Tab-separated table of C-alpha atoms in Angstrom:
chain	number	residue	atom	x	y	z
Y	1	MET	CA	-0.048	-0.122	0.113
Y	2	SER	CA	1.542	3.217	-0.889
Y	3	ARG	CA	1.133	6.562	0.907
Y	4	PHE	CA	-0.965	8.049	-1.051
Y	5	GLU	CA	-3.415	4.784	-0.852
Y	6	PHE	CA	-3.477	5.541	2.777
Y	7	VAL	CA	-4.407	8.947	2.803
Y	8	ALA	CA	-7.684	8.136	0.412
Y	9	ASP	CA	-8.314	4.961	2.701
Y	10	HIS	CA	-8.220	7.131	6.027
Y	11	ARG	CA	-8.990	10.572	4.711
Y	12	GLY	CA	-12.612	10.818	6.137
Y	13	ALA	CA	-11.570	9.750	9.934
Y	14	PHE	CA	-8.352	11.849	9.965
Y	15	GLY	CA	-8.928	14.275	7.192
Y	16	MET	CA	-6.570	14.967	4.213
Y	17	LYS	CA	-4.730	17.696	5.067
Y	18	ARG	CA	-3.293	16.387	8.429
Y	19	LEU	CA	-2.767	13.088	6.930
Y	20	CYS	CA	-0.809	14.458	4.053
Y	21	THR	CA	1.510	16.529	6.682
Y	22	VAL	CA	1.857	13.510	8.830
Y	23	LEU	CA	3.089	11.629	6.154
Y	24	ASN	CA	5.067	14.434	4.376
Y	25	LEU	CA	3.236	14.026	0.984
Y	26	SER	CA	2.018	17.164	-1.049
Y	27	ARG	CA	-1.557	17.855	-1.190
Y	28	SER	CA	-1.242	19.013	-4.989
Y	29	GLY	CA	0.222	15.288	-5.398
Y	30	PHE	CA	-2.196	13.588	-3.258
Y	31	TYR	CA	-4.917	15.149	-6.310
Y	32	ARG	CA	-2.858	14.293	-9.264
Y	33	TRP	CA	-2.391	10.922	-7.990
Y	34	LEU	CA	-6.476	10.935	-7.590
Y	35	ARG	CA	-6.999	12.303	-10.888
Y	36	THR	CA	-4.137	9.545	-13.028
Y	37	ALA	CA	-6.398	7.056	-11.185
Y	38	PRO	CA	-8.100	5.555	-14.123
Y	39	ALA	CA	-5.172	6.029	-16.426
Y	40	ARG	CA	-3.152	3.595	-13.833
Y	41	ALA	CA	-5.831	0.819	-13.724
Y	42	ALA	CA	-5.984	0.988	-17.725
Y	43	LYS	CA	-1.920	0.752	-17.795
Y	44	LYS	CA	-2.526	-2.247	-15.227
Y	45	ALA	CA	-5.171	-4.167	-17.419
Y	46	ALA	CA	-2.969	-3.635	-20.443
Y	47	ASP	CA	-0.134	-5.140	-18.324
Y	48	ALA	CA	-1.810	-7.867	-17.577
Y	49	ALA	CA	-2.981	-8.175	-21.046
Y	50	LEU	CA	0.300	-8.081	-21.757
Y	51	THR	CA	1.579	-10.597	-19.602
Y	52	ARG	CA	-0.649	-13.106	-20.597
Y	53	ARG	CA	0.295	-12.942	-24.407
Y	54	ILE	CA	4.198	-13.311	-22.790
Y	55	ARG	CA	3.284	-16.139	-20.983
Y	56	THR	CA	1.505	-17.781	-24.232
Y	57	VAL	CA	4.813	-16.545	-26.807
Y	58	HIS	CA	7.054	-18.038	-23.695
Y	59	THR	CA	5.536	-21.754	-23.195
Y	60	GLU	CA	4.957	-22.140	-27.116
Y	61	SER	CA	8.776	-21.721	-27.141
Y	62	GLY	CA	9.376	-24.280	-24.754
Y	63	LYS	CA	10.631	-21.765	-22.191
Y	64	THR	CA	13.231	-20.943	-24.120
Y	65	TYR	CA	12.448	-17.234	-25.690
Y	66	GLY	CA	13.833	-14.434	-23.075
Y	67	ALA	CA	12.787	-10.778	-23.854
Y	68	LYS	CA	14.379	-10.100	-27.573
Y	69	ARG	CA	12.875	-13.013	-28.957
Y	70	ILE	CA	9.398	-12.877	-27.347
Y	71	THR	CA	9.312	-8.992	-28.323
Y	72	ALA	CA	9.817	-9.967	-31.927
Y	73	GLU	CA	7.409	-12.784	-31.812
Y	74	LEU	CA	4.603	-10.544	-30.789
Y	75	ARG	CA	5.828	-7.664	-33.452
Y	76	ALA	CA	5.581	-10.344	-35.921
Y	77	GLY	CA	2.076	-11.122	-34.745
Y	78	GLY	CA	0.968	-7.305	-34.986
Y	79	VAL	CA	1.321	-6.114	-31.241
Y	80	MET	CA	4.139	-2.864	-31.310
Y	81	VAL	CA	6.079	-3.517	-28.049
Y	82	ASN	CA	8.863	-2.106	-26.615
Y	83	ARG	CA	11.702	-4.510	-25.440
Y	84	LYS	CA	12.000	-2.985	-22.023
Y	85	CYS	CA	8.363	-3.391	-21.383
Y	86	ILE	CA	8.396	-7.008	-22.420
Y	87	GLU	CA	12.077	-6.990	-19.715
Y	88	ARG	CA	10.000	-5.573	-16.902
Y	89	LEU	CA	6.803	-7.772	-17.051
Y	90	MET	CA	9.117	-10.798	-17.006
Y	91	CYS	CA	11.038	-9.896	-14.467
Y	92	GLN	CA	7.666	-8.777	-12.342
Y	93	HIS	CA	6.140	-12.081	-13.076
Y	94	GLY	CA	9.664	-14.216	-12.820
Y	95	ILE	CA	8.938	-15.174	-16.629
Y	96	GLN	CA	12.847	-16.166	-17.603
Y	97	GLY	CA	14.192	-17.470	-21.126
Y	98	ARG	CA	16.760	-20.126	-21.130
Y	99	ARG	CA	20.601	-19.080	-21.497
Y	100	LEU	CA	22.635	-21.067	-23.814
Y	101	LYS	CA	25.772	-22.380	-22.247
Y	102	ARG	CA	28.825	-20.936	-23.568
Y	103	ARG	CA	30.431	-23.407	-25.979
Y	104	HIS	CA	33.950	-24.918	-24.899
Y	105	ARG	CA	36.668	-24.301	-27.345
Y	106	THR	CA	38.887	-27.047	-27.636
Y	107	THR	CA	41.654	-26.356	-30.129
Y	108	ILE	CA	43.220	-23.137	-30.056
Y	109	PRO	CA	46.409	-22.771	-31.993
Y	110	GLY	CA	49.708	-21.424	-31.089
Y	111	PRO	CA	50.860	-18.142	-31.844
Y	112	ALA	CA	54.011	-19.747	-33.687
Y	113	ALA	CA	51.699	-22.441	-35.693
Y	114	GLN	CA	52.536	-22.897	-39.144
Y	115	ALA	CA	49.242	-22.145	-41.293
Y	116	VAL	CA	48.542	-25.559	-43.074
Y	117	PRO	CA	47.668	-24.892	-47.337
Y	118	ASP	CA	43.947	-26.121	-48.301
Y	119	LEU	CA	44.843	-28.775	-50.890
Y	120	LEU	CA	41.720	-29.570	-51.971
Y	121	ARG	CA	40.748	-25.392	-51.837
Y	122	ARG	CA	37.233	-25.850	-50.396
Y	123	ASN	CA	36.248	-28.298	-53.080
Y	124	PHE	CA	34.819	-31.248	-51.204
Y	125	THR	CA	33.945	-33.342	-54.305
Y	126	ALA	CA	36.200	-36.030	-56.303
Y	127	PRO	CA	35.276	-37.606	-59.688
Y	128	VAL	CA	36.324	-40.980	-58.404
Y	129	PRO	CA	36.615	-42.626	-55.320
Y	130	ASP	CA	40.108	-42.550	-53.135
Y	131	ARG	CA	40.938	-39.737	-55.061
Y	132	ALA	CA	40.714	-37.364	-51.475
Y	133	SER	CA	39.992	-38.131	-48.091
Y	134	VAL	CA	39.569	-35.470	-45.599
Y	135	GLY	CA	39.666	-35.831	-41.691
Y	136	ASP	CA	37.977	-34.215	-38.547
Y	137	ILE	CA	38.381	-34.335	-34.933
Y	138	THR	CA	35.100	-33.585	-33.057
Y	139	TYR	CA	34.761	-33.930	-29.007
Y	140	LEU	CA	31.653	-35.666	-27.330
Y	141	PRO	CA	30.850	-34.638	-24.297
Y	142	LEU	CA	30.677	-36.951	-21.065
Y	143	ALA	CA	29.220	-36.818	-17.843
Y	144	GLY	CA	31.397	-34.782	-15.383
Y	145	GLY	CA	32.847	-32.231	-17.720
Y	146	ARG	CA	35.116	-34.871	-19.491
Y	147	PHE	CA	35.254	-35.543	-23.042
Y	148	LEU	CA	36.116	-38.088	-25.589
Y	149	TYR	CA	38.048	-37.456	-29.063
Y	150	LEU	CA	36.616	-38.550	-31.766
Y	151	ALA	CA	39.000	-38.427	-35.722
Y	152	THR	CA	37.540	-39.728	-38.548
Y	153	VAL	CA	39.295	-40.153	-42.091
Y	154	ILE	CA	35.621	-39.577	-44.986
Y	155	ASP	CA	36.060	-40.429	-48.445
Y	156	VAL	CA	35.180	-37.554	-50.470
Y	157	PHE	CA	33.766	-39.209	-53.082
Y	158	SER	CA	31.594	-41.350	-51.358
Y	159	HIS	CA	31.373	-40.118	-47.857
Y	160	ARG	CA	32.177	-43.517	-46.552
Y	161	LEU	CA	33.983	-43.709	-43.287
Y	162	LEU	CA	37.421	-45.102	-43.963
Y	163	GLY	CA	38.667	-44.954	-40.384
Y	164	TRP	CA	38.073	-43.537	-36.943
Y	165	SER	CA	39.913	-43.689	-33.625
Y	166	MET	CA	38.527	-42.695	-30.126
Y	167	ALA	CA	40.763	-41.434	-27.230
Y	168	ASP	CA	40.464	-39.089	-23.946
Y	169	HIS	CA	43.543	-37.308	-25.425
Y	170	MET	CA	43.615	-34.927	-28.587
Y	171	ARG	CA	47.418	-35.918	-28.961
Y	172	ALA	CA	48.941	-36.716	-32.448
Y	173	GLU	CA	48.242	-40.286	-31.985
Y	174	LEU	CA	44.836	-40.010	-32.192
Y	175	VAL	CA	44.964	-38.647	-35.732
Y	176	THR	CA	47.660	-41.539	-36.724
Y	177	ASP	CA	45.155	-44.464	-35.389
Y	178	ALA	CA	42.219	-42.904	-37.765
Y	179	LEU	CA	44.567	-42.818	-40.521
Y	180	ASN	CA	45.952	-46.473	-39.616
Y	181	ALA	CA	42.316	-47.851	-39.854
Y	182	ALA	CA	41.542	-45.934	-43.123
Y	183	ILE	CA	44.750	-47.912	-44.563
Y	184	ARG	CA	43.760	-50.975	-43.088
Y	185	THR	CA	40.115	-50.503	-45.233
Y	186	ARG	CA	41.567	-48.861	-48.828
Y	187	GLY	CA	45.078	-50.570	-48.055
Y	188	PHE	CA	46.070	-46.981	-48.670
Y	189	ILE	CA	45.195	-43.548	-48.694
Y	190	ARG	CA	46.007	-41.220	-51.109
Y	191	GLN	CA	47.736	-37.891	-50.737
């Protein structure tokens, strides 16, 4: 309850002038508060309607959308709203979007690392099998924040997996094991 509401509720018993003096309010401020009551009620009703729409969009998104995306969805639906208004209402009603976790960067090249030439020139096609092979290393997250690393060798023509290797480290042996597995599959690896 605000001080103005207290004065409005008790002015019949104690007098408005005395209550304003005791509560350190100006009478003009109290009269302004009375005069703007209908506008405040309309704003409260509009906020309640907008909050219902925010909850609808938030629920339809699987409770993942934050203020920016909810604002974009409402604008796409023809509702002209301000993002700050959406943020205020979401905060007041405890509605939160889901935050993405920061991506874990596993490989950071050293400052003295030698640049490797792109022999395929980003052309990942081949006219015949075994003309070109590509490799990749990816990490597989495990429970407890640990990773397994998977190295693969793939034929560019057929997209067939020629060889793979998995380990809990990302050392050169991981790649050489994948290459050796590809050699066992095909008998050779064309350079």
